[in-house]
Amino acid sequence: MLKLKNYNAAARQFVLILTLFLALSCSNQKAYVSKIEGKQIGVTNTNPETPAIEEFIKPYRENIDKDMNQVLAYAPETLDKSKGEWQTSIGSLQADITLAAANKIFQKRENKSVDICLLNHGGIRSMISKGNVTTRTAFELMPFENELVVVALKGEQIVEMVNYLIAEKKPHPLSGMEIILNKDASAYKSITVQGKPLDLNKTYYVATNDYLYNGGDSMNFFKKGTMTSLDYKLRNVWIDYFKETDTIPVLTNKRIIVE
C-alpha cells in the first residue's frame, strides 16, 4: 500500500512538471497573423449619432462655422470656370490677384518684380456665386494646402509655356502676358510680357504654386527654373483679397487672342 501511494505521488509530480514545461514552452512561442478579414462599413445617415460625441464637438463646430460664414465681399454675378475658351473671368481674377500678391512680397524680399502668373484650371475647385462672399468661399475655391512660389525662367522656357497652353487648349489662369495666336490656334504669332515683346535671353519671374513647380499637370518647364517660396498659401491669397475688396470685379479682358 505504501508503494502504491509513493507511485501515485511520483506520478502526480511528473504530470505537474510536464504541465509546467508545456506551458512555459507555449509561452515562448511567437504568434503570427495568418489571415486578416475586414468589411466596409459605410458612414451614412442610417448610422445613429452618439450624443456624447455630438455634445463634445458642438462648440468647436459653432466656432468654425462662425469664422467660415463671415462675409468678406460681394459678387455682383456668378464667376464660373466653365465659361470661357482660353480664359475665364474667375481664372483671370485669380491670376491677377495672385500676381499682385506675389509681386508685393517678392519686391520686399528680393527687390525684383514678378512678371507673369500661371496657375492651373483644375486648381479652381468651385465658383464664386452671386451674392455674399465668405471665408468658406475661399476654402471651397482652394481646399488644398498649395503654396505660392516664384520661379525664375528664361525666355526659352516662356516659349515652352506658351506652346503648352496652345496644346492644352484649357483656360489656365494667366496674367502679365498676352499671346496672339494664328487663325486655327495652332501656333503663336507674338508674345508680350508686361506690354513688351518676349526676350529669349531675359530671365522672367513667374508666380505659380508648388504643385505645378513640382511637375503637376505636366508643366515640366517650371522644373528648369529656380524656385523661391513665398510662404503664402493660395487660399490665403483669396481670403486677403476678399477682405480688401468690397465688390468683386468681373474681368473680360483677353490674355490669349486668336486672330
CSV table of C-alpha atoms in Angstrom, one decimal:
chain,number,residue,atom,x,y,z
A,1,MET,CA,0.0,0.0,0.0
A,2,LEU,CA,2.9,2.3,0.8
A,3,LYS,CA,4.5,1.6,-2.5
A,4,LEU,CA,1.2,2.4,-4.3
A,5,LYS,CA,1.0,5.8,-2.5
A,6,ASN,CA,4.6,6.6,-3.4
A,7,TYR,CA,3.9,5.7,-7.0
A,8,ASN,CA,0.8,7.9,-7.2
A,9,ALA,CA,2.7,10.8,-5.6
A,10,ALA,CA,5.5,10.5,-8.1
A,11,ALA,CA,3.1,10.3,-11.0
A,12,ARG,CA,1.4,13.5,-9.9
A,13,GLN,CA,4.7,15.3,-9.6
A,14,PHE,CA,5.6,14.0,-13.1
A,15,VAL,CA,2.3,15.3,-14.5
A,16,LEU,CA,2.8,18.6,-12.8
A,17,ILE,CA,6.3,19.1,-14.1
A,18,LEU,CA,5.2,18.1,-17.6
A,19,THR,CA,2.3,20.6,-17.5
A,20,LEU,CA,4.6,23.4,-16.4
A,21,PHE,CA,7.2,22.5,-19.1
A,22,LEU,CA,4.5,22.6,-21.8
A,23,ALA,CA,3.1,25.9,-20.5
A,24,LEU,CA,6.5,27.5,-20.5
A,25,SER,CA,7.2,26.2,-24.0
A,26,CYS,CA,4.0,27.6,-25.4
A,27,SER,CA,4.5,31.0,-23.7
A,28,ASN,CA,7.9,31.3,-25.5
A,29,GLN,CA,6.3,30.7,-29.0
A,30,LYS,CA,5.7,33.7,-31.2
A,31,ALA,CA,2.2,34.4,-32.5
A,32,TYR,CA,1.8,35.1,-36.2
A,33,VAL,CA,-1.1,36.6,-38.0
A,34,SER,CA,-2.2,34.2,-40.7
A,35,LYS,CA,-5.2,36.0,-42.0
A,36,ILE,CA,-6.9,39.3,-41.8
A,37,GLU,CA,-10.5,39.8,-42.7
A,38,GLY,CA,-12.5,43.0,-42.9
A,39,LYS,CA,-15.6,44.6,-44.4
A,40,GLN,CA,-16.6,48.1,-45.5
A,41,ILE,CA,-18.9,49.9,-43.1
A,42,GLY,CA,-20.4,52.9,-44.8
A,43,VAL,CA,-21.0,56.1,-42.8
A,44,THR,CA,-24.5,57.3,-43.8
A,45,ASN,CA,-27.4,58.9,-42.2
A,46,THR,CA,-28.6,55.5,-41.2
A,47,ASN,CA,-25.9,55.3,-38.6
A,48,PRO,CA,-27.1,56.6,-35.2
A,49,GLU,CA,-25.4,59.6,-33.7
A,50,THR,CA,-23.6,59.4,-30.5
A,51,PRO,CA,-25.0,62.1,-28.2
A,52,ALA,CA,-21.8,62.4,-26.1
A,53,ILE,CA,-19.6,62.9,-29.2
A,54,GLU,CA,-22.0,65.4,-30.7
A,55,GLU,CA,-22.1,67.4,-27.5
A,56,PHE,CA,-18.3,67.4,-27.3
A,57,ILE,CA,-17.8,68.7,-30.9
A,58,LYS,CA,-20.7,71.2,-30.9
A,59,PRO,CA,-18.8,74.2,-29.6
A,60,TYR,CA,-15.9,73.6,-32.0
A,61,ARG,CA,-18.3,73.3,-34.9
A,62,GLU,CA,-20.1,76.5,-33.9
A,63,ASN,CA,-16.9,78.5,-33.7
A,64,ILE,CA,-15.7,77.2,-37.1
A,65,ASP,CA,-19.0,77.9,-38.7
A,66,LYS,CA,-18.9,81.5,-37.3
A,67,ASP,CA,-15.5,82.1,-38.9
A,68,MET,CA,-16.3,80.4,-42.2
A,69,ASN,CA,-19.6,82.3,-42.6
A,70,GLN,CA,-18.0,85.7,-42.1
A,71,VAL,CA,-19.0,87.9,-45.1
A,72,LEU,CA,-15.9,89.4,-46.7
A,73,ALA,CA,-17.0,90.8,-50.0
A,74,TYR,CA,-19.9,90.9,-52.6
A,75,ALA,CA,-20.1,89.3,-56.0
A,76,PRO,CA,-22.4,91.1,-58.5
A,77,GLU,CA,-22.6,88.0,-60.6
A,78,THR,CA,-21.5,84.3,-60.6
A,79,LEU,CA,-18.0,83.6,-61.7
A,80,ASP,CA,-17.6,80.1,-63.1
A,81,LYS,CA,-14.5,78.5,-64.5
A,82,SER,CA,-16.6,76.5,-67.1
A,83,LYS,CA,-17.4,79.6,-69.1
A,84,GLY,CA,-14.6,80.6,-71.4
A,85,GLU,CA,-12.4,79.0,-74.1
A,86,TRP,CA,-8.9,80.5,-73.5
A,87,GLN,CA,-9.7,82.4,-70.3
A,88,THR,CA,-12.4,82.6,-67.7
A,89,SER,CA,-13.5,85.5,-65.5
A,90,ILE,CA,-12.7,83.6,-62.3
A,91,GLY,CA,-9.3,82.3,-63.7
A,92,SER,CA,-8.3,85.8,-64.8
A,93,LEU,CA,-9.3,87.2,-61.4
A,94,GLN,CA,-7.2,84.5,-59.6
A,95,ALA,CA,-4.2,85.1,-61.8
A,96,ASP,CA,-4.4,88.9,-61.4
A,97,ILE,CA,-4.7,88.9,-57.6
A,98,THR,CA,-2.0,86.1,-57.2
A,99,LEU,CA,0.4,88.1,-59.4
A,100,ALA,CA,-0.2,91.3,-57.3
A,101,ALA,CA,0.2,89.3,-54.0
A,102,ALA,CA,3.4,87.6,-55.2
A,103,ASN,CA,4.8,90.9,-56.5
A,104,LYS,CA,4.3,92.7,-53.2
A,105,ILE,CA,6.2,90.0,-51.3
A,106,PHE,CA,8.9,89.4,-53.9
A,107,GLN,CA,9.7,93.1,-54.2
A,108,LYS,CA,10.3,93.4,-50.4
A,109,ARG,CA,12.4,90.2,-50.2
A,110,GLU,CA,14.3,90.2,-53.5
A,111,ASN,CA,13.8,93.8,-54.7
A,112,LYS,CA,12.6,92.2,-58.0
A,113,SER,CA,9.2,92.3,-59.8
A,114,VAL,CA,7.1,89.3,-60.7
A,115,ASP,CA,6.3,89.4,-64.4
A,116,ILE,CA,3.8,86.6,-65.0
A,117,CYS,CA,1.3,84.4,-63.1
A,118,LEU,CA,0.3,81.0,-64.4
A,119,LEU,CA,-1.9,78.6,-62.4
A,120,ASN,CA,-3.9,75.6,-63.4
A,121,HIS,CA,-7.5,75.4,-64.5
A,122,GLY,CA,-8.2,72.3,-62.4
A,123,GLY,CA,-6.9,74.1,-59.2
A,124,ILE,CA,-10.1,76.2,-59.1
A,125,ARG,CA,-12.4,73.8,-57.3
A,126,SER,CA,-15.5,75.8,-57.0
A,127,MET,CA,-17.2,79.0,-58.2
A,128,ILE,CA,-17.9,82.4,-56.7
A,129,SER,CA,-21.6,82.6,-56.5
A,130,LYS,CA,-23.5,85.8,-56.9
A,131,GLY,CA,-24.1,87.5,-53.5
A,132,ASN,CA,-22.1,87.5,-50.3
A,133,VAL,CA,-18.6,86.1,-50.5
A,134,THR,CA,-17.4,84.5,-47.2
A,135,THR,CA,-14.3,82.8,-45.8
A,136,ARG,CA,-16.0,79.5,-46.7
A,137,THR,CA,-15.9,80.6,-50.4
A,138,ALA,CA,-12.1,80.7,-50.3
A,139,PHE,CA,-11.9,77.3,-48.7
A,140,GLU,CA,-14.2,75.9,-51.4
A,141,LEU,CA,-12.2,77.5,-54.2
A,142,MET,CA,-8.9,76.2,-52.8
A,143,PRO,CA,-9.3,73.3,-50.4
A,144,PHE,CA,-5.7,72.2,-50.9
A,145,GLU,CA,-2.6,73.4,-49.0
A,146,ASN,CA,-0.8,74.7,-52.1
A,147,GLU,CA,1.9,77.3,-51.5
A,148,LEU,CA,2.6,80.4,-53.7
A,149,VAL,CA,6.1,80.3,-55.2
A,150,VAL,CA,8.0,82.3,-57.8
A,151,VAL,CA,10.1,80.6,-60.5
A,152,ALA,CA,12.9,82.3,-62.5
A,153,LEU,CA,12.6,81.2,-66.1
A,154,LYS,CA,14.5,82.1,-69.2
A,155,GLY,CA,12.6,83.4,-72.3
A,156,GLU,CA,13.1,79.9,-73.9
A,157,GLN,CA,11.0,78.4,-71.1
A,158,ILE,CA,8.3,81.0,-71.5
A,159,VAL,CA,8.0,79.8,-75.1
A,160,GLU,CA,7.7,76.3,-73.8
A,161,MET,CA,4.9,77.6,-71.5
A,162,VAL,CA,3.1,79.2,-74.4
A,163,ASN,CA,3.3,76.0,-76.5
A,164,TYR,CA,2.0,74.0,-73.5
A,165,LEU,CA,-1.0,76.4,-73.3
A,166,ILE,CA,-1.7,76.0,-77.0
A,167,ALA,CA,-1.5,72.2,-76.9
A,168,GLU,CA,-3.7,72.1,-73.7
A,169,LYS,CA,-6.4,74.4,-75.0
A,170,LYS,CA,-7.6,74.9,-71.5
A,171,PRO,CA,-8.3,78.3,-69.8
A,172,HIS,CA,-5.5,78.1,-67.3
A,173,PRO,CA,-5.4,81.3,-65.2
A,174,LEU,CA,-2.9,83.7,-66.8
A,175,SER,CA,-1.8,87.2,-66.0
A,176,GLY,CA,1.0,89.6,-67.1
A,177,MET,CA,1.3,88.1,-70.6
A,178,GLU,CA,-0.6,88.4,-73.9
A,179,ILE,CA,-0.4,85.7,-76.5
A,180,ILE,CA,-1.6,86.3,-80.1
A,181,LEU,CA,-2.4,83.0,-81.9
A,182,ASN,CA,-2.9,82.3,-85.6
A,183,LYS,CA,-6.4,81.7,-87.1
A,184,ASP,CA,-6.5,78.0,-86.3
A,185,ALA,CA,-4.9,78.5,-82.9
A,186,SER,CA,-2.2,76.0,-83.7
A,187,ALA,CA,0.8,78.4,-83.1
A,188,TYR,CA,1.6,81.8,-81.6
A,189,LYS,CA,2.2,84.9,-83.7
A,190,SER,CA,3.5,87.1,-80.9
A,191,ILE,CA,4.2,87.0,-77.1
A,192,THR,CA,4.4,90.1,-74.9
A,193,VAL,CA,5.2,90.2,-71.2
A,194,GLN,CA,4.2,93.3,-69.2
A,195,GLY,CA,3.5,95.0,-72.6
A,196,LYS,CA,6.9,94.3,-74.0
A,197,PRO,CA,7.9,91.7,-76.7
A,198,LEU,CA,9.3,88.5,-75.2
A,199,ASP,CA,13.1,88.5,-74.9
A,200,LEU,CA,14.5,84.9,-75.2
A,201,ASN,CA,17.7,85.9,-73.3
A,202,LYS,CA,15.9,87.6,-70.4
A,203,THR,CA,15.0,86.0,-67.0
A,204,TYR,CA,11.4,86.3,-66.1
A,205,TYR,CA,9.8,85.7,-62.7
A,206,VAL,CA,6.7,83.6,-62.8
A,207,ALA,CA,4.2,83.2,-59.9
A,208,THR,CA,2.7,79.8,-59.6
A,209,ASN,CA,2.1,77.1,-56.9
A,210,ASP,CA,4.3,74.4,-55.6
A,211,TYR,CA,2.2,71.7,-57.1
A,212,LEU,CA,2.9,73.0,-60.6
A,213,TYR,CA,6.5,73.7,-59.9
A,214,ASN,CA,6.9,70.0,-59.0
A,215,GLY,CA,5.6,68.9,-62.4
A,216,GLY,CA,1.8,68.9,-61.7
A,217,ASP,CA,-0.4,69.0,-64.8
A,218,SER,CA,2.8,68.1,-66.8
A,219,MET,CA,4.0,71.7,-66.6
A,220,ASN,CA,7.6,70.4,-66.7
A,221,PHE,CA,9.1,73.7,-67.9
A,222,PHE,CA,8.9,75.0,-64.3
A,223,LYS,CA,11.5,72.5,-63.2
A,224,LYS,CA,14.0,74.2,-65.4
A,225,GLY,CA,13.9,77.3,-63.3
A,226,THR,CA,15.0,78.3,-59.8
A,227,MET,CA,12.1,78.4,-57.3
A,228,THR,CA,11.6,80.8,-54.3
A,229,SER,CA,8.9,80.0,-51.8
A,230,LEU,CA,6.8,82.9,-50.5
A,231,ASP,CA,5.4,81.0,-47.5
A,232,TYR,CA,1.9,82.1,-48.6
A,233,LYS,CA,-1.0,79.7,-49.2
A,234,LEU,CA,-3.1,80.3,-52.4
A,235,ARG,CA,-6.2,80.1,-50.2
A,236,ASN,CA,-4.9,83.0,-48.1
A,237,VAL,CA,-4.4,85.0,-51.3
A,238,TRP,CA,-8.1,84.6,-51.9
A,239,ILE,CA,-9.1,85.4,-48.3
A,240,ASP,CA,-6.8,88.5,-48.1
A,241,TYR,CA,-8.1,89.8,-51.4
A,242,PHE,CA,-11.8,89.3,-50.3
A,243,LYS,CA,-11.1,91.2,-47.1
A,244,GLU,CA,-9.7,94.2,-49.0
A,245,THR,CA,-12.4,94.2,-51.7
A,246,ASP,CA,-15.9,95.5,-51.4
A,247,THR,CA,-17.3,94.3,-54.8
A,248,ILE,CA,-15.7,91.5,-56.9
A,249,PRO,CA,-14.9,92.7,-60.4
A,250,VAL,CA,-16.0,90.7,-63.5
A,251,LEU,CA,-12.9,90.6,-65.8
A,252,THR,CA,-13.4,90.3,-69.5
A,253,ASN,CA,-10.0,91.4,-70.9
A,254,LYS,CA,-8.4,88.6,-73.0
A,255,ARG,CA,-4.9,87.2,-72.4
A,256,ILE,CA,-4.9,84.7,-75.3
A,257,ILE,CA,-6.3,86.1,-78.6
A,258,VAL,CA,-7.0,84.3,-81.8
A,259,GLU,CA,-6.5,86.4,-84.9
